[in-house]
mmCIF file with all atom_site columns, C-alpha atoms in Angstrom:
data_model
loop_
_atom_site.group_PDB
_atom_site.id
_atom_site.type_symbol
_atom_site.label_atom_id
_atom_site.label_alt_id
_atom_site.label_comp_id
_atom_site.label_asym_id
_atom_site.label_entity_id
_atom_site.label_seq_id
_atom_site.pdbx_PDB_ins_code
_atom_site.Cartn_x
_atom_site.Cartn_y
_atom_site.Cartn_z
_atom_site.occupancy
_atom_site.B_iso_or_equiv
_atom_site.pdbx_formal_charge
_atom_site.auth_seq_id
_atom_site.auth_comp_id
_atom_site.auth_asym_id
_atom_site.auth_atom_id
_atom_site.pdbx_PDB_model_num
ATOM 1   C CA . MET F 1 1   ? -7.521  -19.368 -22.875 1.00 0.00 ? 1191 MET F CA 1
ATOM 2   C CA . SER F 1 2   ? -10.153 -20.747 -20.565 1.00 0.00 ? 1192 SER F CA 1
ATOM 3   C CA . SER F 1 3   ? -12.798 -23.277 -21.503 1.00 0.00 ? 1193 SER F CA 1
ATOM 4   C CA . PRO F 1 4   ? -16.523 -22.677 -21.017 1.00 0.00 ? 1194 PRO F CA 1
ATOM 5   C CA . GLY F 1 5   ? -17.358 -22.976 -17.328 1.00 0.00 ? 1195 GLY F CA 1
ATOM 6   C CA . GLN F 1 6   ? -13.822 -22.166 -16.222 1.00 0.00 ? 1196 GLN F CA 1
ATOM 7   C CA . ALA F 1 7   ? -12.635 -18.926 -14.688 1.00 0.00 ? 1197 ALA F CA 1
ATOM 8   C CA . PRO F 1 8   ? -10.656 -16.706 -17.079 1.00 0.00 ? 1198 PRO F CA 1
ATOM 9   C CA . ILE F 1 9   ? -6.915  -16.753 -16.751 1.00 0.00 ? 1199 ILE F CA 1
ATOM 10  C CA . ALA F 1 10  ? -5.575  -13.696 -14.970 1.00 0.00 ? 1200 ALA F CA 1
ATOM 11  C CA . SER F 1 11  ? -2.774  -11.538 -16.278 1.00 0.00 ? 1201 SER F CA 1
ATOM 12  C CA . VAL F 1 12  ? 0.732   -12.492 -15.267 1.00 0.00 ? 1202 VAL F CA 1
ATOM 13  C CA . VAL F 1 13  ? 3.511   -10.569 -13.572 1.00 0.00 ? 1203 VAL F CA 1
ATOM 14  C CA . GLY F 1 14  ? 6.903   -10.737 -15.251 1.00 0.00 ? 1204 GLY F CA 1
ATOM 15  C CA . ASP F 1 15  ? 7.653   -14.217 -16.558 1.00 0.00 ? 1205 ASP F CA 1
ATOM 16  C CA . ALA F 1 16  ? 5.315   -15.929 -14.101 1.00 0.00 ? 1206 ALA F CA 1
ATOM 17  C CA . ALA F 1 17  ? 3.107   -18.824 -15.037 1.00 0.00 ? 1207 ALA F CA 1
ATOM 18  C CA . PRO F 1 18  ? -0.547  -17.981 -15.775 1.00 0.00 ? 1208 PRO F CA 1
ATOM 19  C CA . VAL F 1 19  ? -2.760  -18.085 -12.713 1.00 0.00 ? 1209 VAL F CA 1
ATOM 20  C CA . GLY F 1 20  ? -6.320  -19.368 -12.665 1.00 0.00 ? 1210 GLY F CA 1
ATOM 21  C CA . ALA F 1 21  ? -8.855  -18.255 -10.075 1.00 0.00 ? 1211 ALA F CA 1
ATOM 22  C CA . GLY F 1 22  ? -10.146 -20.509 -7.342  1.00 0.00 ? 1212 GLY F CA 1
ATOM 23  C CA . ALA F 1 23  ? -8.826  -24.050 -7.045  1.00 0.00 ? 1213 ALA F CA 1
ATOM 24  C CA . ASP F 1 24  ? -5.339  -25.260 -6.216  1.00 0.00 ? 1214 ASP F CA 1
ATOM 25  C CA . VAL F 1 25  ? -2.703  -24.438 -8.833  1.00 0.00 ? 1215 VAL F CA 1
ATOM 26  C CA . ALA F 1 26  ? 0.031   -26.989 -9.468  1.00 0.00 ? 1216 ALA F CA 1
ATOM 27  C CA . PRO F 1 27  ? 3.634   -25.869 -8.980  1.00 0.00 ? 1217 PRO F CA 1
ATOM 28  C CA . THR F 1 28  ? 6.063   -25.431 -11.852 1.00 0.00 ? 1218 THR F CA 1
ATOM 29  C CA . LYS F 1 29  ? 9.166   -27.621 -11.773 1.00 0.00 ? 1219 LYS F CA 1
ATOM 30  C CA . LEU F 1 30  ? 12.176  -25.564 -10.717 1.00 0.00 ? 1220 LEU F CA 1
ATOM 31  C CA . PRO F 1 31  ? 15.669  -26.239 -12.047 1.00 0.00 ? 1221 PRO F CA 1
ATOM 32  C CA . PRO F 1 32  ? 17.202  -29.072 -9.968  1.00 0.00 ? 1222 PRO F CA 1
ATOM 33  C CA . GLY F 1 33  ? 19.061  -27.665 -6.964  1.00 0.00 ? 1223 GLY F CA 1
ATOM 34  C CA . ALA F 1 34  ? 17.933  -24.095 -7.697  1.00 0.00 ? 1224 ALA F CA 1
ATOM 35  C CA . ALA F 1 35  ? 18.634  -21.534 -4.953  1.00 0.00 ? 1225 ALA F CA 1
ATOM 36  C CA . VAL F 1 36  ? 15.142  -20.126 -4.422  1.00 0.00 ? 1226 VAL F CA 1
ATOM 37  C CA . LYS F 1 37  ? 14.700  -16.742 -2.764  1.00 0.00 ? 1227 LYS F CA 1
ATOM 38  C CA . LEU F 1 38  ? 12.066  -14.084 -2.273  1.00 0.00 ? 1228 LEU F CA 1
ATOM 39  C CA . VAL F 1 39  ? 12.984  -10.500 -3.144  1.00 0.00 ? 1229 VAL F CA 1
ATOM 40  C CA . ALA F 1 40  ? 11.038  -7.627  -1.587  1.00 0.00 ? 1230 ALA F CA 1
ATOM 41  C CA . VAL F 1 41  ? 9.620   -5.502  -4.415  1.00 0.00 ? 1231 VAL F CA 1
ATOM 42  C CA . ARG F 1 42  ? 7.308   -3.525  -2.113  1.00 0.00 ? 1232 ARG F CA 1
ATOM 43  C CA . GLY F 1 43  ? 7.781   -2.794  1.581   1.00 0.00 ? 1233 GLY F CA 1
ATOM 44  C CA . LEU F 1 44  ? 10.006  -0.648  3.794   1.00 0.00 ? 1234 LEU F CA 1
ATOM 45  C CA . LYS F 1 45  ? 13.151  -2.454  2.618   1.00 0.00 ? 1235 LYS F CA 1
ATOM 46  C CA . VAL F 1 46  ? 12.832  -3.019  -1.141  1.00 0.00 ? 1236 VAL F CA 1
ATOM 47  C CA . GLY F 1 47  ? 15.509  -5.300  -2.559  1.00 0.00 ? 1237 GLY F CA 1
ATOM 48  C CA . VAL F 1 48  ? 16.008  -7.388  0.592   1.00 0.00 ? 1238 VAL F CA 1
ATOM 49  C CA . GLU F 1 49  ? 16.410  -11.062 -0.286  1.00 0.00 ? 1239 GLU F CA 1
ATOM 50  C CA . TYR F 1 50  ? 14.999  -13.904 1.812   1.00 0.00 ? 1240 TYR F CA 1
ATOM 51  C CA . PRO F 1 51  ? 16.388  -17.386 1.078   1.00 0.00 ? 1241 PRO F CA 1
ATOM 52  C CA . VAL F 1 52  ? 13.894  -20.247 0.865   1.00 0.00 ? 1242 VAL F CA 1
ATOM 53  C CA . TYR F 1 53  ? 15.183  -23.530 2.228   1.00 0.00 ? 1243 TYR F CA 1
ATOM 54  C CA . GLU F 1 54  ? 14.209  -27.115 1.507   1.00 0.00 ? 1244 GLU F CA 1
ATOM 55  C CA . GLY F 1 55  ? 11.141  -28.124 3.518   1.00 0.00 ? 1245 GLY F CA 1
ATOM 56  C CA . ALA F 1 56  ? 8.767   -25.861 5.459   1.00 0.00 ? 1246 ALA F CA 1
ATOM 57  C CA . ASN F 1 57  ? 9.402   -22.089 5.566   1.00 0.00 ? 1247 ASN F CA 1
ATOM 58  C CA . TYR F 1 58  ? 7.011   -20.141 7.809   1.00 0.00 ? 1248 TYR F CA 1
ATOM 59  C CA . ILE F 1 59  ? 6.535   -16.468 6.871   1.00 0.00 ? 1249 ILE F CA 1
ATOM 60  C CA . GLY F 1 60  ? 5.260   -13.856 9.321   1.00 0.00 ? 1250 GLY F CA 1
ATOM 61  C CA . ARG F 1 61  ? 6.336   -11.724 12.268  1.00 0.00 ? 1251 ARG F CA 1
ATOM 62  C CA . SER F 1 62  ? 8.557   -13.289 14.880  1.00 0.00 ? 1252 SER F CA 1
ATOM 63  C CA . ASP F 1 63  ? 7.333   -13.499 18.471  1.00 0.00 ? 1253 ASP F CA 1
ATOM 64  C CA . GLU F 1 64  ? 7.030   -16.480 20.817  1.00 0.00 ? 1254 GLU F CA 1
ATOM 65  C CA . ASN F 1 65  ? 6.379   -18.633 17.708  1.00 0.00 ? 1255 ASN F CA 1
ATOM 66  C CA . PRO F 1 66  ? 9.463   -18.213 15.502  1.00 0.00 ? 1256 PRO F CA 1
ATOM 67  C CA . VAL F 1 67  ? 9.207   -17.867 11.729  1.00 0.00 ? 1257 VAL F CA 1
ATOM 68  C CA . ASP F 1 68  ? 11.760  -18.692 9.047   1.00 0.00 ? 1258 ASP F CA 1
ATOM 69  C CA . ILE F 1 69  ? 11.164  -15.492 7.056   1.00 0.00 ? 1259 ILE F CA 1
ATOM 70  C CA . ASP F 1 70  ? 10.549  -12.590 9.439   1.00 0.00 ? 1260 ASP F CA 1
ATOM 71  C CA . LEU F 1 71  ? 8.852   -9.593  7.767   1.00 0.00 ? 1261 LEU F CA 1
ATOM 72  C CA . ASP F 1 72  ? 8.538   -7.514  10.944  1.00 0.00 ? 1262 ASP F CA 1
ATOM 73  C CA . ASP F 1 73  ? 10.945  -4.859  9.633   1.00 0.00 ? 1263 ASP F CA 1
ATOM 74  C CA . GLN F 1 74  ? 9.128   -4.533  6.288   1.00 0.00 ? 1264 GLN F CA 1
ATOM 75  C CA . GLU F 1 75  ? 6.105   -2.698  7.763   1.00 0.00 ? 1265 GLU F CA 1
ATOM 76  C CA . PRO F 1 76  ? 5.773   0.359   10.012  1.00 0.00 ? 1266 PRO F CA 1
ATOM 77  C CA . GLN F 1 77  ? 5.609   -0.611  13.701  1.00 0.00 ? 1267 GLN F CA 1
ATOM 78  C CA . GLU F 1 78  ? 2.372   1.341   14.230  1.00 0.00 ? 1268 GLU F CA 1
ATOM 79  C CA . ARG F 1 79  ? 0.405   -0.710  11.666  1.00 0.00 ? 1269 ARG F CA 1
ATOM 80  C CA . SER F 1 80  ? 1.080   -4.312  10.741  1.00 0.00 ? 1270 SER F CA 1
ATOM 81  C CA . TRP F 1 81  ? -0.867  -6.286  8.162   1.00 0.00 ? 1271 TRP F CA 1
ATOM 82  C CA . ILE F 1 82  ? 1.256   -9.423  8.530   1.00 0.00 ? 1272 ILE F CA 1
ATOM 83  C CA . SER F 1 83  ? 0.047   -12.183 10.841  1.00 0.00 ? 1273 SER F CA 1
ATOM 84  C CA . ARG F 1 84  ? 2.531   -13.790 13.219  1.00 0.00 ? 1274 ARG F CA 1
ATOM 85  C CA . GLN F 1 85  ? 2.396   -16.999 11.179  1.00 0.00 ? 1275 GLN F CA 1
ATOM 86  C CA . HIS F 1 86  ? 0.956   -15.688 7.935   1.00 0.00 ? 1276 HIS F CA 1
ATOM 87  C CA . CYS F 1 87  ? 1.691   -18.376 5.359   1.00 0.00 ? 1277 CYS F CA 1
ATOM 88  C CA . LEU F 1 88  ? 3.798   -21.444 4.712   1.00 0.00 ? 1278 LEU F CA 1
ATOM 89  C CA . LEU F 1 89  ? 6.153   -21.936 1.763   1.00 0.00 ? 1279 LEU F CA 1
ATOM 90  C CA . THR F 1 90  ? 7.163   -25.522 1.113   1.00 0.00 ? 1280 THR F CA 1
ATOM 91  C CA . LEU F 1 91  ? 10.110  -26.332 -1.137  1.00 0.00 ? 1281 LEU F CA 1
ATOM 92  C CA . GLY F 1 92  ? 10.580  -29.960 -2.117  1.00 0.00 ? 1282 GLY F CA 1
ATOM 93  C CA . ASN F 1 93  ? 11.081  -32.135 -5.192  1.00 0.00 ? 1283 ASN F CA 1
ATOM 94  C CA . ASP F 1 94  ? 12.073  -28.996 -7.144  1.00 0.00 ? 1284 ASP F CA 1
ATOM 95  C CA . GLU F 1 95  ? 8.618   -27.490 -6.509  1.00 0.00 ? 1285 GLU F CA 1
ATOM 96  C CA . LEU F 1 96  ? 7.543   -24.477 -4.455  1.00 0.00 ? 1286 LEU F CA 1
ATOM 97  C CA . VAL F 1 97  ? 4.076   -24.229 -2.884  1.00 0.00 ? 1287 VAL F CA 1
ATOM 98  C CA . VAL F 1 98  ? 2.447   -21.515 -0.742  1.00 0.00 ? 1288 VAL F CA 1
ATOM 99  C CA . GLU F 1 99  ? -0.402  -22.042 1.725   1.00 0.00 ? 1289 GLU F CA 1
ATOM 100 C CA . ASP F 1 100 ? -2.198  -19.323 3.696   1.00 0.00 ? 1290 ASP F CA 1
ATOM 101 C CA . LEU F 1 101 ? -2.338  -20.111 7.436   1.00 0.00 ? 1291 LEU F CA 1
ATOM 102 C CA . ASN F 1 102 ? -5.706  -18.437 8.023   1.00 0.00 ? 1292 ASN F CA 1
ATOM 103 C CA . SER F 1 103 ? -4.059  -15.014 8.164   1.00 0.00 ? 1293 SER F CA 1
ATOM 104 C CA . ALA F 1 104 ? -6.148  -11.960 9.023   1.00 0.00 ? 1294 ALA F CA 1
ATOM 105 C CA . ASN F 1 105 ? -5.431  -10.136 5.741   1.00 0.00 ? 1295 ASN F CA 1
ATOM 106 C CA . GLY F 1 106 ? -4.878  -13.003 3.323   1.00 0.00 ? 1296 GLY F CA 1
ATOM 107 C CA . THR F 1 107 ? -2.148  -14.227 1.026   1.00 0.00 ? 1297 THR F CA 1
ATOM 108 C CA . TYR F 1 108 ? -2.211  -13.376 -2.679  1.00 0.00 ? 1298 TYR F CA 1
ATOM 109 C CA . VAL F 1 109 ? -0.222  -14.651 -5.649  1.00 0.00 ? 1299 VAL F CA 1
ATOM 110 C CA . ASP F 1 110 ? -0.248  -12.342 -8.658  1.00 0.00 ? 1300 ASP F CA 1
ATOM 111 C CA . ARG F 1 111 ? -3.307  -10.601 -7.155  1.00 0.00 ? 1301 ARG F CA 1
ATOM 112 C CA . GLN F 1 112 ? -5.257  -13.867 -6.783  1.00 0.00 ? 1302 GLN F CA 1
ATOM 113 C CA . ARG F 1 113 ? -6.227  -14.787 -3.217  1.00 0.00 ? 1303 ARG F CA 1
ATOM 114 C CA . VAL F 1 114 ? -4.987  -18.085 -1.835  1.00 0.00 ? 1304 VAL F CA 1
ATOM 115 C CA . ALA F 1 115 ? -7.761  -19.417 0.387   1.00 0.00 ? 1305 ALA F CA 1
ATOM 116 C CA . PRO F 1 116 ? -6.722  -20.706 3.831   1.00 0.00 ? 1306 PRO F CA 1
ATOM 117 C CA . GLY F 1 117 ? -5.683  -24.342 3.533   1.00 0.00 ? 1307 GLY F CA 1
ATOM 118 C CA . GLN F 1 118 ? -5.423  -24.096 -0.277  1.00 0.00 ? 1308 GLN F CA 1
ATOM 119 C CA . LYS F 1 119 ? -2.047  -24.969 -1.777  1.00 0.00 ? 1309 LYS F CA 1
ATOM 120 C CA . ARG F 1 120 ? -0.888  -22.789 -4.639  1.00 0.00 ? 1310 ARG F CA 1
ATOM 121 C CA . GLY F 1 121 ? 2.077   -23.735 -6.788  1.00 0.00 ? 1311 GLY F CA 1
ATOM 122 C CA . LEU F 1 122 ? 4.641   -21.040 -7.472  1.00 0.00 ? 1312 LEU F CA 1
ATOM 123 C CA . ALA F 1 123 ? 7.017   -20.322 -10.333 1.00 0.00 ? 1313 ALA F CA 1
ATOM 124 C CA . PRO F 1 124 ? 9.875   -17.873 -10.782 1.00 0.00 ? 1314 PRO F CA 1
ATOM 125 C CA . GLY F 1 125 ? 8.418   -14.405 -11.335 1.00 0.00 ? 1315 GLY F CA 1
ATOM 126 C CA . ASN F 1 126 ? 5.292   -14.935 -9.236  1.00 0.00 ? 1316 ASN F CA 1
ATOM 127 C CA . VAL F 1 127 ? 4.664   -12.138 -6.734  1.00 0.00 ? 1317 VAL F CA 1
ATOM 128 C CA . ILE F 1 128 ? 3.372   -13.079 -3.273  1.00 0.00 ? 1318 ILE F CA 1
ATOM 129 C CA . GLN F 1 129 ? 1.473   -10.327 -1.442  1.00 0.00 ? 1319 GLN F CA 1
ATOM 130 C CA . LEU F 1 130 ? 1.224   -10.418 2.351   1.00 0.00 ? 1320 LEU F CA 1
ATOM 131 C CA . GLY F 1 131 ? -0.495  -7.300  3.632   1.00 0.00 ? 1321 GLY F CA 1
ATOM 132 C CA . THR F 1 132 ? 1.322   -4.376  2.009   1.00 0.00 ? 1322 THR F CA 1
ATOM 133 C CA . ILE F 1 133 ? 4.491   -6.396  1.276   1.00 0.00 ? 1323 ILE F CA 1
ATOM 134 C CA . HIS F 1 134 ? 5.182   -7.879  -2.152  1.00 0.00 ? 1324 HIS F CA 1
ATOM 135 C CA . LEU F 1 135 ? 7.799   -10.627 -2.547  1.00 0.00 ? 1325 LEU F CA 1
ATOM 136 C CA . LYS F 1 136 ? 8.935   -11.865 -5.965  1.00 0.00 ? 1326 LYS F CA 1
ATOM 137 C CA . VAL F 1 137 ? 9.962   -15.523 -6.370  1.00 0.00 ? 1327 VAL F CA 1
ATOM 138 C CA . THR F 1 138 ? 13.416  -15.808 -7.970  1.00 0.00 ? 1328 THR F CA 1
ATOM 139 C CA . VAL F 1 139 ? 15.901  -18.618 -8.641  1.00 0.00 ? 1329 VAL F CA 1
#
């Protein structure tokens, strides 16, 4: 429940942690040494798994600036909603955080927009939306 003056808590997807609107959301502690991955639940290639490595993981479409998770083949070539460097996932200290990199179409977690420069903690079950692509956080 939310307190007076606070935004209501949004519904959750799967077993994800509740998400509040607006400010930064702290990450949930992941099991030590957990193998974190993103699984495409919406896109041209549903079920594709993208491993998330310790440190910085750039997500976007590969070009002259490489990305760690390339989603170029998840959207039709004639219309792309993914920016070249769309967002940044950071895995460290058994925590996972997403940050929008001022993308044209935004980054969403469980249908809540992550403002550019805002850090949003993630938990298993959270769904990240980048354009028309949905990626579920799993361990």
